Coordinates of C-alpha atoms (C1' of nucleotides) in Angstrom, one line a residue:
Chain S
X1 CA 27.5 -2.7 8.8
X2 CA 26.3 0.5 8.9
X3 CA 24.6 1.0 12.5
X4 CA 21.5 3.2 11.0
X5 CA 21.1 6.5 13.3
X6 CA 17.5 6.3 14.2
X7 CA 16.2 9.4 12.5
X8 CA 17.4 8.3 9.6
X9 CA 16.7 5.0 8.5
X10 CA 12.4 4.5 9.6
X11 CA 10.6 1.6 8.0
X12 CA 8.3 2.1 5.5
X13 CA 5.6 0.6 7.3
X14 CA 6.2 2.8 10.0
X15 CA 5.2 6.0 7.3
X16 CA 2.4 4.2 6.8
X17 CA 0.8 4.0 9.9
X18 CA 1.7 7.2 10.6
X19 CA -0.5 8.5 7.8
X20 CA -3.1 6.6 9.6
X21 CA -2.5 8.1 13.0
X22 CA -3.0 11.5 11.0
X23 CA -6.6 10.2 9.8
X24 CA -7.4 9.1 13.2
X25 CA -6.2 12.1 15.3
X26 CA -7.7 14.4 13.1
X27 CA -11.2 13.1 13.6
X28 CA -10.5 12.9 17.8
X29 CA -9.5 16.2 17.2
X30 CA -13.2 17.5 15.6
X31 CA -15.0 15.3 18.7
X32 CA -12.8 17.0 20.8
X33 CA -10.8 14.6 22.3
X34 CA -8.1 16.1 24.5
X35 CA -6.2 12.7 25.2
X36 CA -5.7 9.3 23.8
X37 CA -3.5 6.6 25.2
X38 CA -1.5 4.3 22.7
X39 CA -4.3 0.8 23.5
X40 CA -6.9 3.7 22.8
X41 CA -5.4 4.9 19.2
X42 CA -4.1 1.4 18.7
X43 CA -7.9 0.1 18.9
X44 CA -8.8 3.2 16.4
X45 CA -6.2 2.1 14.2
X46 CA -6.5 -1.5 14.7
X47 CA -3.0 -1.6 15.2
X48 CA -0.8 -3.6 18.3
X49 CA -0.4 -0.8 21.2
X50 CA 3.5 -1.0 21.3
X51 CA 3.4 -0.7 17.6
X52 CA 2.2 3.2 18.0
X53 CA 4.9 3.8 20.8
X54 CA 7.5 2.7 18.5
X55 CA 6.3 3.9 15.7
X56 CA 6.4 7.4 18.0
X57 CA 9.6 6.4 19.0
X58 CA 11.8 7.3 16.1
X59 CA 10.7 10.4 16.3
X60 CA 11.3 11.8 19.5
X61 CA 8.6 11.3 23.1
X62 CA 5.4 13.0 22.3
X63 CA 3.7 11.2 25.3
X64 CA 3.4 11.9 28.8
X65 CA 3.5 8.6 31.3
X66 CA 0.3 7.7 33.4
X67 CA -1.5 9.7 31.1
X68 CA -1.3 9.3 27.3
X69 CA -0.8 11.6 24.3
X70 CA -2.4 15.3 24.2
X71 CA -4.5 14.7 20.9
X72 CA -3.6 18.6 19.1
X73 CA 0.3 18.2 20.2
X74 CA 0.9 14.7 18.9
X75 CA -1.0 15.5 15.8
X76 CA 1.7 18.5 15.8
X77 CA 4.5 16.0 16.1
X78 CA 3.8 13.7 13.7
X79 CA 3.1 16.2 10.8
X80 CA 6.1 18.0 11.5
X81 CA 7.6 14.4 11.6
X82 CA 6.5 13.7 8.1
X83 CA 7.3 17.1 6.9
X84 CA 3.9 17.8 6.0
X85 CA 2.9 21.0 7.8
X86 CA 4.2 23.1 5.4
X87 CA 2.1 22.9 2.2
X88 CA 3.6 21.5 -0.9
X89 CA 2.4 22.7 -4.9
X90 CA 1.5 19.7 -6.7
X91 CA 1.4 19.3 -10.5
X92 CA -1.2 16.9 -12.0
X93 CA -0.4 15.6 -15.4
X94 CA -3.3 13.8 -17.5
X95 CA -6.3 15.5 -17.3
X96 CA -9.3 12.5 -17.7
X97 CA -11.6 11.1 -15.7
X98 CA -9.4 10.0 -12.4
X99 CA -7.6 13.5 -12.6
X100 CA -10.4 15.9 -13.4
X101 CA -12.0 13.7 -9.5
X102 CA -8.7 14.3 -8.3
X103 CA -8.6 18.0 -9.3
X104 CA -12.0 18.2 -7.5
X105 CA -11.0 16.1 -4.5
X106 CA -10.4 18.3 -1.5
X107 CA -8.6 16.3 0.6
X108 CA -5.1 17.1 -0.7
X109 CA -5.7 20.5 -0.3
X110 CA -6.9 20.1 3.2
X111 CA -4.0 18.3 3.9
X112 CA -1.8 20.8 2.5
X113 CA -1.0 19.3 -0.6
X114 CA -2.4 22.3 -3.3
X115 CA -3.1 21.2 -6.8
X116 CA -1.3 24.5 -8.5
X117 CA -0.9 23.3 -12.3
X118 CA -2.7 20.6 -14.6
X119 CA -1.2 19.3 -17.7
X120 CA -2.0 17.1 -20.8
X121 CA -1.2 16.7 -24.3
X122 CA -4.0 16.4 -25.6
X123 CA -5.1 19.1 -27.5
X124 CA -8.7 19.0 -27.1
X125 CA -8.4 19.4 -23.5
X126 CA -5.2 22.2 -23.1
X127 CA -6.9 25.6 -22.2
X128 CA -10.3 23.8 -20.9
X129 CA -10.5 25.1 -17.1
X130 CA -11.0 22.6 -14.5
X131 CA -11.2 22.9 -10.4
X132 CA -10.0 26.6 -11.3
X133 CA -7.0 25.7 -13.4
X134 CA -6.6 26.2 -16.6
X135 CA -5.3 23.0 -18.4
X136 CA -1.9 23.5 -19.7
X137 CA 0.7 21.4 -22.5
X138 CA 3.0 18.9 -20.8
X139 CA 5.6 20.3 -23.0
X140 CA 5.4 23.7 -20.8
X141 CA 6.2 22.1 -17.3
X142 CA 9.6 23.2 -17.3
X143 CA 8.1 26.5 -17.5
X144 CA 5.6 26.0 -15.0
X145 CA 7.6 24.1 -12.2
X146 CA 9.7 26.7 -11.8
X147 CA 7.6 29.5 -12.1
X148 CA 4.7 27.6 -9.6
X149 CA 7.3 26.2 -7.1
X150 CA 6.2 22.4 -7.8
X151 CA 7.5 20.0 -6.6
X152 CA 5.7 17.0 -6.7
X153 CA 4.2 15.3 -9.4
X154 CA 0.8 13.4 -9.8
X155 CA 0.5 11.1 -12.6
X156 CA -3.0 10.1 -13.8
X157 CA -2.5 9.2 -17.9
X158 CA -3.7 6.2 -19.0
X159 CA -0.8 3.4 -18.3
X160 CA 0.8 3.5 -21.4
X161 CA 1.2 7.8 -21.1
X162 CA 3.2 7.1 -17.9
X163 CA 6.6 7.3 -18.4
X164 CA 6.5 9.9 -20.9
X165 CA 4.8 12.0 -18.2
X166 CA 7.0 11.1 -15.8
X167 CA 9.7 11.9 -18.4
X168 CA 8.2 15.8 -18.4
X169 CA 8.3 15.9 -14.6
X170 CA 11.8 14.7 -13.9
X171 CA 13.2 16.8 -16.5
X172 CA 11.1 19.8 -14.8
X173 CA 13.4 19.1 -11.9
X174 CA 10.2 17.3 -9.6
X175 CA 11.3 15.9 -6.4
X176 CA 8.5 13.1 -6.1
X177 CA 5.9 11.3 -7.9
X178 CA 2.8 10.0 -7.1
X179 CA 1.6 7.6 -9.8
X180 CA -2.1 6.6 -10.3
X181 CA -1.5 4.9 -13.7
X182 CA -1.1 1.7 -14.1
X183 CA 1.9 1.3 -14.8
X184 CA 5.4 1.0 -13.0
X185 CA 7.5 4.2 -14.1
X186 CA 10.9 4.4 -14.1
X187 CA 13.4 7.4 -12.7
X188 CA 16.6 8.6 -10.9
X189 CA 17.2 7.8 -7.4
X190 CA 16.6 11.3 -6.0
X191 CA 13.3 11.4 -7.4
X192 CA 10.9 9.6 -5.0
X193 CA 8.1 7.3 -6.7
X194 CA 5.2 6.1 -4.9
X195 CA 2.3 4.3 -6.7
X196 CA -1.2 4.4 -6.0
X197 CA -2.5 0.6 -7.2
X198 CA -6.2 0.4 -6.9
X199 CA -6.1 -2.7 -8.1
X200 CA -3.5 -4.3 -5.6
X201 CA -6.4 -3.5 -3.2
X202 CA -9.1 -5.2 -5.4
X203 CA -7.2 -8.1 -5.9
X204 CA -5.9 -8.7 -2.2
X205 CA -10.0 -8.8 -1.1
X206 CA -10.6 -10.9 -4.2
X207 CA -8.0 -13.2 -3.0
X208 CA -9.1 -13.1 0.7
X209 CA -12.6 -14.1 -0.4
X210 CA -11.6 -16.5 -2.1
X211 CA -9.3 -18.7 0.0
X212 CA -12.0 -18.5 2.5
X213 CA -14.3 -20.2 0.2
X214 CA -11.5 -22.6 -0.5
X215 CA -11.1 -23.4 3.0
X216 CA -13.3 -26.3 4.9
X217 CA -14.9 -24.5 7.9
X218 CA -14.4 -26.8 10.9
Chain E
X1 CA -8.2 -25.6 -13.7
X2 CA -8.1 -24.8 -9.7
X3 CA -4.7 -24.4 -8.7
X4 CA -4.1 -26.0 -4.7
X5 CA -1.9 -23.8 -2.8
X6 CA 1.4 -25.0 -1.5
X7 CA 1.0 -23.1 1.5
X8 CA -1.5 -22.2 3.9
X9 CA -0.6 -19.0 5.1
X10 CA 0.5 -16.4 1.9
X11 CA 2.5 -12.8 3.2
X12 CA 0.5 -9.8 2.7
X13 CA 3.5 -8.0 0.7
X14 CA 3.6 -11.4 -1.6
X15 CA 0.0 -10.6 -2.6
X16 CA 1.0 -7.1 -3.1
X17 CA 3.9 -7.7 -5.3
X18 CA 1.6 -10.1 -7.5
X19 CA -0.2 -7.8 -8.8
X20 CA 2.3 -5.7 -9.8
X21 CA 3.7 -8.9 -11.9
X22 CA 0.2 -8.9 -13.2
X23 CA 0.4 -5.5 -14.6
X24 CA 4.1 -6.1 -16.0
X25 CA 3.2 -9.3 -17.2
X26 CA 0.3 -7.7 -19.3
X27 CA 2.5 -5.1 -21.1
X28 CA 4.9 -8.2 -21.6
X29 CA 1.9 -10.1 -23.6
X30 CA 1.5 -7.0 -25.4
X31 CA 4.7 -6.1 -26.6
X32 CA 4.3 -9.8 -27.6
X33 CA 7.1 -11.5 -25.8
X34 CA 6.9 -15.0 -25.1
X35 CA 9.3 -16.0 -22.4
X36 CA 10.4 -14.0 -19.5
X37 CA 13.1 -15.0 -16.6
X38 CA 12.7 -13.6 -13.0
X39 CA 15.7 -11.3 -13.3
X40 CA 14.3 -9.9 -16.3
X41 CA 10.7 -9.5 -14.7
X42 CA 12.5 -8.7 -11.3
X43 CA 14.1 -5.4 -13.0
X44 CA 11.1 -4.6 -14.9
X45 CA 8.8 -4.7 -11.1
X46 CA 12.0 -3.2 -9.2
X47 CA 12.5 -6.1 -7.1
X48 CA 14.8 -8.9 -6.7
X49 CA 14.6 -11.7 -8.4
X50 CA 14.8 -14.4 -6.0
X51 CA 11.8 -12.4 -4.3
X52 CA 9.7 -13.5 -7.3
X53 CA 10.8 -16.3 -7.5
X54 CA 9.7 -17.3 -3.5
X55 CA 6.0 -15.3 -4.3
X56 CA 5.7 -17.8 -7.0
X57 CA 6.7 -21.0 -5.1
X58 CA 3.9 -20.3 -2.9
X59 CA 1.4 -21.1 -5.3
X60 CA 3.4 -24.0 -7.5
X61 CA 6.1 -24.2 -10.1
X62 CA 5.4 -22.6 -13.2
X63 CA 8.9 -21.9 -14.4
X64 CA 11.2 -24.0 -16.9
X65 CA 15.0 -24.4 -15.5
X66 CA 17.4 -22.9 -17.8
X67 CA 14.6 -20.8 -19.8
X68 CA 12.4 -18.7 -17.5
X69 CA 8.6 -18.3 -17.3
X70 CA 6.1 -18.5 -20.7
X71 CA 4.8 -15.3 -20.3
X72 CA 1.4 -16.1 -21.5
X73 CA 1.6 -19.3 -18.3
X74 CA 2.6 -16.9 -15.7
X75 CA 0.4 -14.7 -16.3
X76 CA -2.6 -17.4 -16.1
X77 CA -1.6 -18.6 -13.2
X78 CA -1.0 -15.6 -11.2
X79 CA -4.3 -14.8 -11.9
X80 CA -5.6 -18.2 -10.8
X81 CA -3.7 -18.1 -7.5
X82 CA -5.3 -15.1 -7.1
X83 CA -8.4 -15.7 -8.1
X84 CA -8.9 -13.5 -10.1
X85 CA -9.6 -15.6 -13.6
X86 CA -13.1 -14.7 -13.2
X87 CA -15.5 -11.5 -13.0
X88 CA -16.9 -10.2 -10.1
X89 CA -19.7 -8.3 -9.7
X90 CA -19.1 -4.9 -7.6
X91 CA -20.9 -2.2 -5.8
X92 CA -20.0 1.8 -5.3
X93 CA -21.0 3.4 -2.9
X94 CA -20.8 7.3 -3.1
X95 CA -21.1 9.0 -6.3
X96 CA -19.4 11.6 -5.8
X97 CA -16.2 13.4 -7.8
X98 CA -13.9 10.2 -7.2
X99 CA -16.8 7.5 -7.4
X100 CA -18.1 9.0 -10.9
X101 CA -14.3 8.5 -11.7
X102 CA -14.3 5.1 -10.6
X103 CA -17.1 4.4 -12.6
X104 CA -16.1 6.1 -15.9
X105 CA -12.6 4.3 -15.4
X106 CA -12.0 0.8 -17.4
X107 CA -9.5 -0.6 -15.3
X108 CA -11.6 -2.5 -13.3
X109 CA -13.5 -3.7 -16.4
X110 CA -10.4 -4.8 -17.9
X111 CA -9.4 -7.0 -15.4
X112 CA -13.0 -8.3 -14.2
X113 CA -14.3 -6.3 -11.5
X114 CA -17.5 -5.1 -13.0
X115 CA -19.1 -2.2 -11.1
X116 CA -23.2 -3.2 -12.0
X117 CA -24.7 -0.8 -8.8
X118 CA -23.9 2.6 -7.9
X119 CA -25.1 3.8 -4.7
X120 CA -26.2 7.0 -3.0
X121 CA -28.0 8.3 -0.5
X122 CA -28.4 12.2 -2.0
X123 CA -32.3 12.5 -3.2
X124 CA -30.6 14.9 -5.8
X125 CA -28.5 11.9 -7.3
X126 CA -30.7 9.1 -7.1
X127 CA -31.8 8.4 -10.1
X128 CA -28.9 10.3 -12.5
X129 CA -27.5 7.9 -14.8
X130 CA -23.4 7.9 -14.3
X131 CA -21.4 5.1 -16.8
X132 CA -24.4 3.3 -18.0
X133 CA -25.8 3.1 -14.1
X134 CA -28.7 4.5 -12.5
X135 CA -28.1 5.5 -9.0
X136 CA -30.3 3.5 -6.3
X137 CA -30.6 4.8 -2.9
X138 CA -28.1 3.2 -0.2
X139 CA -30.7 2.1 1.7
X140 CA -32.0 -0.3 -1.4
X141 CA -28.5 -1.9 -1.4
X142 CA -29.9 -5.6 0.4
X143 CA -31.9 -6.3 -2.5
X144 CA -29.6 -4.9 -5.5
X145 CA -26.7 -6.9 -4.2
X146 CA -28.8 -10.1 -3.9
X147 CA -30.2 -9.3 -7.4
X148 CA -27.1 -8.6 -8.9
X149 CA -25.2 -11.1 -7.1
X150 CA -22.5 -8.5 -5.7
X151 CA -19.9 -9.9 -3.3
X152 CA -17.2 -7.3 -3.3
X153 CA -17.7 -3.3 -2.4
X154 CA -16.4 -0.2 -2.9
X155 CA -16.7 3.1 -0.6
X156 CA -16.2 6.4 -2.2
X157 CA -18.2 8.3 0.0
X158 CA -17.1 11.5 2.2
X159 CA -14.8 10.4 5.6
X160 CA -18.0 10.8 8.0
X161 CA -20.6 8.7 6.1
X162 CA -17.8 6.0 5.2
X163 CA -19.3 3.5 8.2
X164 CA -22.6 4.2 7.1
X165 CA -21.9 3.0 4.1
X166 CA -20.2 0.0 5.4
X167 CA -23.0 -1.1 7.6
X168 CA -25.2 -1.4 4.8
X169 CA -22.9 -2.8 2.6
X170 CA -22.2 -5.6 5.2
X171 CA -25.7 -6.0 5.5
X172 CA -26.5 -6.6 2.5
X173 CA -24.2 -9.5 2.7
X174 CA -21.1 -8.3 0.9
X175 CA -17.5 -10.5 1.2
X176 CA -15.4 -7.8 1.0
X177 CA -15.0 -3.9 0.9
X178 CA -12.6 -1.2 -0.3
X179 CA -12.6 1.7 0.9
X180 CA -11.3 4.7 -0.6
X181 CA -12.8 7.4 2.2
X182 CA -10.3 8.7 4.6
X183 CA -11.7 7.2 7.3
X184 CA -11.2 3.9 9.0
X185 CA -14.2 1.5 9.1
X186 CA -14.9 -1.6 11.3
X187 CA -16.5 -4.6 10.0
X188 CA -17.0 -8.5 11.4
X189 CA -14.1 -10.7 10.7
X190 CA -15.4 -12.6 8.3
X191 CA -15.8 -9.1 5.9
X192 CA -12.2 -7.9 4.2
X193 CA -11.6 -4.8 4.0
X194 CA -8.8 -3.0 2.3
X195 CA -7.8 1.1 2.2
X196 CA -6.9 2.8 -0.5
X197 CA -5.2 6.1 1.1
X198 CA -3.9 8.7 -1.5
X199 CA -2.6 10.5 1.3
X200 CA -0.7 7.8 3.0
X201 CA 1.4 7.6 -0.8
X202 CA 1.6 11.4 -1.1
X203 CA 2.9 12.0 2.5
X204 CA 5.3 9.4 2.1
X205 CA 6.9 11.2 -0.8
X206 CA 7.0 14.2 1.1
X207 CA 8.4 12.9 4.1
X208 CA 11.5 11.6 1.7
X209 CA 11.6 15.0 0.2
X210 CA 11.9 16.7 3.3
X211 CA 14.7 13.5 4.7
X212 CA 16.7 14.3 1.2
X213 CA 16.5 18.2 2.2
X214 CA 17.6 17.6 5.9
X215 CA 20.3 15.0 5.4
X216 CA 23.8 17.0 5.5
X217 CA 25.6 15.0 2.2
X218 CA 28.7 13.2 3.6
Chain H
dC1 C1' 25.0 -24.1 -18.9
dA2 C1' 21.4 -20.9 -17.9
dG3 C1' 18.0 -20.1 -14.8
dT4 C1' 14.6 -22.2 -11.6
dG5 C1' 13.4 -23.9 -6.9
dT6 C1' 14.6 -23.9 -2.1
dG7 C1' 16.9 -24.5 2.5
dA8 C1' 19.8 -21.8 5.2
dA9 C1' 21.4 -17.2 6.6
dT10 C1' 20.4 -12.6 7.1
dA11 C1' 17.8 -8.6 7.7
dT12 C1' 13.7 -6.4 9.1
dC13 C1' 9.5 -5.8 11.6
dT14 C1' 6.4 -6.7 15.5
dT15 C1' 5.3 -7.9 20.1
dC16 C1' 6.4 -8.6 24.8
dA17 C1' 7.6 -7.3 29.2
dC18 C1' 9.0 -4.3 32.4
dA19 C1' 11.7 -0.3 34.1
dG20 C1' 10.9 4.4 35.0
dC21 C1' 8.4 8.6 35.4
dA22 C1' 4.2 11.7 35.9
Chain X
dT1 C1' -1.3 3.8 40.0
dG2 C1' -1.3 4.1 34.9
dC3 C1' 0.8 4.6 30.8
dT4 C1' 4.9 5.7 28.2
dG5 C1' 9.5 4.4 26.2
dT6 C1' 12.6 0.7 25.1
dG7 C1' 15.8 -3.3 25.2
dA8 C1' 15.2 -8.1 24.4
dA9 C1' 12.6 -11.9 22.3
dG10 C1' 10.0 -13.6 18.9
dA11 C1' 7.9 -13.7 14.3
dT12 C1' 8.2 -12.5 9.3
dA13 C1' 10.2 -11.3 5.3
dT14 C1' 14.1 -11.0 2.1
dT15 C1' 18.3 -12.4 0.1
dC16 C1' 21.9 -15.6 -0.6
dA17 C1' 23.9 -19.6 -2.5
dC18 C1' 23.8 -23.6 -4.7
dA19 C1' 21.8 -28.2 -5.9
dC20 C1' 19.2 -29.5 -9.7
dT21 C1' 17.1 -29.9 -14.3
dG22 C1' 15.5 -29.0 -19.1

DNA sequence: CAGTGTGAATATCTTCACAGCA
DNA sequence: TGCTGTGAAGATATTCACACTG
């Protein structure tokens, strides 16, 4: 019974929202929004109002009482909480039609997440420049992790490419992986794995529509 | 062929997790096996197996004691529970880098959402053909989604237009919404709506990065 | 007898309610 | 007075353990 210290051990939900509070801060921040309260960025979030103060909790008190949170700092806090303002080089293997968009995309720059090396295998596509990188072999990430400081991975093969990419990015000595395939991947316990299922999302509104279709309205 | 549910209220995470048996299930058919039990499909999904079995007891019994599931059973009924052993007709909104991407990408073919309108509100776009599509104008989006009979949308639009889009999706009478913008979006109650946030996935992995670094190793 | 289905036990997450501080 | 920070209560979700069955 190992009593968890509480800066170690935060729920996965709570990582979540946080990302959320990010999204939401940001944009108070650009109307120039000095302070929020927790009911105020709870109703932005459509979240429960305690939920944000706990959430906030874990991580230290970024408020100040009778008035709120001070938009810039707490937006401050919580990156440095996540470990996100720093930036991080990202490698993007599989170079199709999600990656090239995601190449393009510039909210992971923006967010400090810089898209530093793209890889594939296939032939075709290996020296073909896209976003302003030059597409590179799989085989060579070894090479390229080291000498780019990667150190996370974005997979976007087709599902049946995925382990073998992931394969390439663990051996490369990656850290994390974010995987768009569809496909669950496997790797070592220090390598983080996050997947990004569009089609959890499709299927939970499917689902949703559905049972309320089922349903007899009173 | 409709399947009652045992339950009346399902857990978010349960939906979640189905579709991840979905897409292991598929690769299962594939690889042509024929019977599965739920420790084998728990280690396959990275879950425990008395997990999948609860998930599934919310929707009926499809299992044999002593043998396991028929793959080709599961599978069929997951996707009735879900709702999802049909086609529905989609909308994008946004044809941008990451909605041409969308568009171009056969996943949501494959498993029956069928993108049949592409929307845009860019005089320069309208028009363009992108997958087989001709771009309409956002505002057009009441009649194409009464002509096409669209209930489900998608938002790939930039973070500040992601409500505009919205609004005239829900206008137009749409059931439900997924929105990939970084934005949050409000919509009546009767409307779902689900995010897809890369960033939420990519700061996560950073976060247990940066734990992993901080931790002193006991 | 192997492996499902399920109540009971445990663990985790969320919300409440209020003390305490600007 | 107003709003944060937080222990305690309540709600949910996960895991265990075993009765039950093909």
């Amino acid at each position: 019974m190992e009593v968890p210290l509480k800066s170690t051990h935060i729920p996965r939900a709570t990582i979540q929202r946080l990302a959320v509070y990010v999204q939401v801060l940001e944009t108070l921040v650009q109307e120039g929004e000095l302070v929020i309260s927790s009911d105020g960025l709870a109703r932005a979030c459509g979240v429960n109002p305690s939920q944000i103060r706990k959430d906030l909790a874990y991580f230290g008190e970024f408020g100040v009482r009778g008035v709120g949170y001070y938009v810039q700092d707490l937006l401050l806090a919580i990156k440095q909480s996540l470990g996100i303002n720093r930036t991080w080089n990202v490698a993007l293997v599989g170079v199709g039609n999600l990656g090239r968009a995601l190449l393009r995309h510039g909210v992971f720059r923006r967010r400090g997440f810089i898209l530093v090396g793209a890889f594939d295998c296939d032939p075709f596509k290996i020296g073909e420049e896209v976003a302003g990188l030059e597409v590179v072999c799989s085989r060579r990430l070894k090479d390229k992790v080291a000498e780019l400081d990667i150190e996370i991975g974005m997979i976007t093969t087709p599902a049946d490419r995925a382990q073998r990419a992931a394969n390439y990015l663990i051996e490369a000595g990656i850290r994390g992986i974010v995987n768009f395939a569809p496909a669950r991947i496997s790797a070592p316990d220090n390598v983080f794995v996050e997947y990004v299922d569009f089609m959890h999302h499709i299927f939970s509104v499917a689902f949703n529509i559905s049972l309320s279709q089922t349903k007899i309205p009173s």
